[in-house]
């Protein structure tokens, strides 16, 4: 039944769709022509476009402020430090190197690294921050390399439990600072905000894993260090180098006329 049909039934015996030739317009007035002739329809179209733009803006994930990245990194560091202070079986040393790492500790370290990498990628969003897809992929590779190096440094630090403290503090600072500087170099054409965001993104991996290493070191029965000592050493060996690296990549060194 059609709306304007008389009270009779119309039997449809077939249906077919004929494609329009290229460049042909469908019969009847177009939406733009209707809007031009009808001010009410034009107002409705404008309202619909504004509503679509508003919905798209609300559903698009907004980048997290750098202060939010710092807060998430601090929370992640404290959580891993608390977990690291549990009575784990720690690595042993032989001949000045790590000799054996318990399987339970390996699993815990790998899960911690995966959590840090996932959090960094989720909050930093390099694909949306960088204009180059190659640069975004390079950032992911840099983040993975930073996670591997940080895990090695964590195991090395934990193996010093019961021995004299590690003396390579400068090298541990470089584990945090170098990835941040390289991340800022990747975003050198994407603006100051992008450089800061990507540099802080590497810190979401390196700083918590560094804190985990100090926490494992303090979990030894011979250690008298507390959580405050762990966080203090993490600040000296990780947070301060990261802050210096972020300040370095955030500086605008272009010559202005």
Coordinates of C-alpha atoms in Angstrom, one line a residue:
X1 CA 0.0 0.0 0.0
X2 CA 1.2 3.5 -0.8
X3 CA 0.3 6.5 1.3
X4 CA -1.8 8.2 -1.4
X5 CA -3.2 5.1 -2.9
X6 CA -6.9 4.3 -3.0
X7 CA -8.1 1.4 -0.8
X8 CA -6.7 -1.2 -3.3
X9 CA -3.9 -3.7 -2.9
X10 CA -1.0 -3.4 -5.3
X11 CA 0.8 -6.6 -6.1
X12 CA 4.5 -6.3 -6.8
X13 CA 5.7 -9.2 -9.0
X14 CA 9.3 -8.2 -9.5
X15 CA 11.9 -5.7 -8.4
X16 CA 15.2 -4.6 -10.1
X17 CA 17.8 -1.9 -9.6
X18 CA 19.2 -0.2 -12.7
X19 CA 22.7 1.3 -12.2
X20 CA 23.0 5.0 -13.1
X21 CA 25.6 5.8 -15.8
X22 CA 28.7 7.6 -14.7
X23 CA 28.0 11.3 -14.2
X24 CA 24.3 10.9 -14.1
X25 CA 22.2 12.5 -11.3
X26 CA 19.3 10.8 -9.7
X27 CA 15.9 12.2 -10.6
X28 CA 14.4 14.8 -8.3
X29 CA 15.9 17.8 -6.5
X30 CA 19.2 17.4 -4.7
X31 CA 19.6 18.1 -1.0
X32 CA 21.6 21.2 -1.7
X33 CA 18.9 22.5 -4.1
X34 CA 16.2 21.8 -1.5
X35 CA 18.2 23.6 1.2
X36 CA 18.6 26.6 -1.1
X37 CA 14.9 26.8 -1.8
X38 CA 13.7 25.9 1.7
X39 CA 15.3 27.9 4.6
X40 CA 13.8 25.5 7.2
X41 CA 15.5 22.6 5.5
X42 CA 18.8 24.5 5.3
X43 CA 18.6 25.2 9.1
X44 CA 18.0 21.5 9.7
X45 CA 21.0 20.5 7.6
X46 CA 23.2 22.9 9.5
X47 CA 22.0 21.6 12.8
X48 CA 22.6 18.0 11.7
X49 CA 26.2 18.8 10.6
X50 CA 26.9 20.6 13.9
X51 CA 25.5 17.6 15.8
X52 CA 27.7 15.2 13.8
X53 CA 30.8 17.3 14.5
X54 CA 30.0 17.4 18.2
X55 CA 29.5 13.6 18.4
X56 CA 32.7 13.0 16.5
X57 CA 34.6 15.3 18.9
X58 CA 33.2 13.7 22.0
X59 CA 33.9 10.1 20.8
X60 CA 37.5 10.9 19.7
X61 CA 39.9 10.2 22.5
X62 CA 41.7 13.3 23.6
X63 CA 45.4 13.2 24.3
X64 CA 46.3 13.1 28.0
X65 CA 47.9 16.1 29.4
X66 CA 51.6 15.7 30.3
X67 CA 50.8 16.2 34.0
X68 CA 48.4 13.2 33.6
X69 CA 51.2 11.1 32.1
X70 CA 53.5 12.1 35.0
X71 CA 50.7 11.1 37.5
X72 CA 50.2 7.7 35.8
X73 CA 53.9 7.1 35.8
X74 CA 54.1 7.9 39.5
X75 CA 51.2 5.5 40.4
X76 CA 52.7 2.8 38.2
X77 CA 56.1 3.2 39.9
X78 CA 54.6 3.0 43.4
X79 CA 52.5 -0.1 42.5
X80 CA 55.5 -2.0 41.1
X81 CA 57.7 -0.9 44.0
X82 CA 55.1 -2.4 46.5
X83 CA 55.0 -5.6 44.5
X84 CA 58.7 -5.7 44.2
X85 CA 59.2 -5.6 47.9
X86 CA 57.5 -8.9 48.4
X87 CA 59.7 -11.9 49.3
X88 CA 60.8 -12.9 45.8
X89 CA 63.5 -15.3 45.0
X90 CA 66.2 -13.0 43.8
X91 CA 68.9 -13.5 41.1
X92 CA 72.4 -14.7 42.1
X93 CA 75.8 -13.4 41.0
X94 CA 78.9 -15.3 40.1
X95 CA 82.1 -13.8 38.9
X96 CA 80.7 -10.3 38.8
X97 CA 77.7 -11.1 36.6
X98 CA 74.2 -12.4 37.0
X99 CA 74.3 -16.2 37.3
X100 CA 70.7 -17.4 37.7
X101 CA 67.3 -15.8 37.6
X102 CA 64.3 -17.7 39.2
X103 CA 61.5 -18.5 36.8
X104 CA 58.9 -16.9 39.0
X105 CA 60.8 -13.6 39.0
X106 CA 61.2 -13.8 35.2
X107 CA 57.4 -14.2 34.8
X108 CA 56.7 -11.3 37.1
X109 CA 59.3 -9.0 35.4
X110 CA 57.9 -9.8 31.9
X111 CA 54.3 -9.1 33.1
X112 CA 55.4 -5.8 34.6
X113 CA 57.2 -4.8 31.4
X114 CA 54.1 -5.7 29.3
X115 CA 51.9 -3.6 31.6
X116 CA 54.3 -0.6 31.3
X117 CA 54.5 -0.8 27.5
X118 CA 50.8 -1.2 27.1
X119 CA 50.1 1.8 29.4
X120 CA 52.7 3.9 27.5
X121 CA 51.2 3.1 24.1
X122 CA 47.6 3.6 25.3
X123 CA 48.2 7.0 26.8
X124 CA 50.8 8.4 24.4
X125 CA 49.1 7.3 21.1
X126 CA 52.0 7.8 18.8
X127 CA 50.0 7.1 15.7
X128 CA 47.8 10.1 16.5
X129 CA 50.7 12.3 17.8
X130 CA 53.1 11.8 14.9
X131 CA 52.3 12.7 11.3
X132 CA 54.6 10.0 10.0
X133 CA 53.6 6.4 10.2
X134 CA 57.3 5.4 10.0
X135 CA 58.1 7.6 13.0
X136 CA 55.3 6.0 15.0
X137 CA 56.6 2.5 14.2
X138 CA 60.1 3.6 15.1
X139 CA 58.8 4.9 18.5
X140 CA 57.3 1.5 19.2
X141 CA 60.6 -0.1 18.4
X142 CA 62.4 2.4 20.6
X143 CA 59.9 1.7 23.4
X144 CA 60.4 -2.1 23.1
X145 CA 64.2 -1.6 23.2
X146 CA 63.9 0.6 26.3
X147 CA 61.8 -2.1 28.0
X148 CA 64.4 -4.8 27.2
X149 CA 67.3 -2.7 28.5
X150 CA 65.3 -1.7 31.6
X151 CA 64.5 -5.3 32.3
X152 CA 68.2 -6.2 32.1
X153 CA 69.1 -3.3 34.4
X154 CA 66.4 -4.4 36.8
X155 CA 67.7 -8.0 37.0
X156 CA 71.2 -6.7 37.4
X157 CA 70.2 -4.4 40.2
X158 CA 68.2 -7.1 42.0
X159 CA 71.2 -9.4 41.9
X160 CA 73.2 -7.1 44.1
X161 CA 71.0 -8.1 47.1
X162 CA 73.3 -9.2 49.9
X163 CA 76.3 -7.6 48.1
X164 CA 77.7 -4.1 48.0
X165 CA 75.5 -1.6 46.3
X166 CA 75.8 -1.1 42.5
X167 CA 78.2 1.6 41.5
X168 CA 77.0 2.2 38.0
X169 CA 74.4 4.8 38.9
X170 CA 75.4 7.0 35.9
X171 CA 74.7 4.1 33.4
X172 CA 71.3 3.5 35.1
X173 CA 70.5 7.2 34.6
X174 CA 71.3 6.8 30.9
X175 CA 68.9 3.9 30.6
X176 CA 66.1 6.4 31.3
X177 CA 67.4 9.6 29.6
X178 CA 68.6 8.2 26.3
X179 CA 65.2 6.8 25.1
X180 CA 63.5 10.0 26.1
X181 CA 65.9 12.1 24.0
X182 CA 65.6 9.8 21.0
X183 CA 61.8 9.9 21.3
X184 CA 61.9 13.7 21.2
X185 CA 64.2 13.5 18.2
X186 CA 61.5 11.4 16.4
X187 CA 59.0 14.2 17.0
X188 CA 61.2 17.1 16.0
X189 CA 58.9 18.1 13.1
X190 CA 55.6 17.5 15.1
X191 CA 55.8 20.3 17.6
X192 CA 56.8 20.8 21.2
X193 CA 53.8 19.1 22.7
X194 CA 54.5 15.9 20.6
X195 CA 58.1 15.9 21.7
X196 CA 57.2 16.2 25.4
X197 CA 54.5 13.5 25.1
X198 CA 56.7 10.9 23.4
X199 CA 59.6 11.5 25.7
X200 CA 57.3 11.1 28.8
X201 CA 55.9 8.0 27.1
X202 CA 59.2 6.3 27.3
X203 CA 59.4 7.2 31.0
X204 CA 56.2 5.2 31.6
X205 CA 58.4 2.2 30.9
X206 CA 61.8 3.0 32.2
X207 CA 61.0 4.8 35.5
X208 CA 58.6 2.1 36.9
X209 CA 61.0 -0.7 35.9
X210 CA 63.9 1.2 37.5
X211 CA 61.8 1.5 40.7
X212 CA 61.1 -2.2 40.5
X213 CA 64.8 -2.9 40.5
X214 CA 65.4 -0.9 43.6
X215 CA 62.4 -2.5 45.3
X216 CA 63.7 -6.0 44.6
X217 CA 67.1 -4.9 45.9
X218 CA 65.5 -3.7 49.2
X219 CA 63.4 -6.9 49.5
X220 CA 66.5 -8.9 50.7
X221 CA 66.4 -10.0 54.3
X222 CA 69.7 -8.2 54.9
X223 CA 68.4 -4.9 53.6
X224 CA 67.1 -2.3 56.0
X225 CA 65.8 0.0 53.3
X226 CA 62.1 0.9 53.3
X227 CA 59.6 2.1 50.6
X228 CA 60.7 5.7 51.1
X229 CA 64.3 4.8 50.4
X230 CA 63.2 2.9 47.2
X231 CA 61.3 5.9 45.9
X232 CA 64.1 8.2 46.8
X233 CA 66.6 6.2 44.8
X234 CA 64.1 5.9 41.9
X235 CA 63.8 9.6 41.9
X236 CA 67.6 10.1 41.8
X237 CA 68.3 7.4 39.2
X238 CA 65.2 7.7 37.0
X239 CA 62.8 10.6 37.7
X240 CA 65.4 13.4 37.6
X241 CA 67.2 12.1 34.5
X242 CA 63.8 11.8 32.8
X243 CA 62.9 15.4 33.8
X244 CA 66.2 16.6 32.4
X245 CA 65.7 14.7 29.1
X246 CA 62.1 16.1 28.7
X247 CA 63.4 19.6 29.4
X248 CA 66.1 19.1 26.7
X249 CA 63.6 17.9 24.0
X250 CA 61.1 20.5 25.0
X251 CA 63.5 23.4 24.4
X252 CA 63.0 25.2 21.1
X253 CA 66.5 25.6 19.7
X254 CA 65.5 27.1 16.3
X255 CA 67.0 30.4 15.4
X256 CA 64.3 33.1 15.2
X257 CA 64.6 36.3 13.4

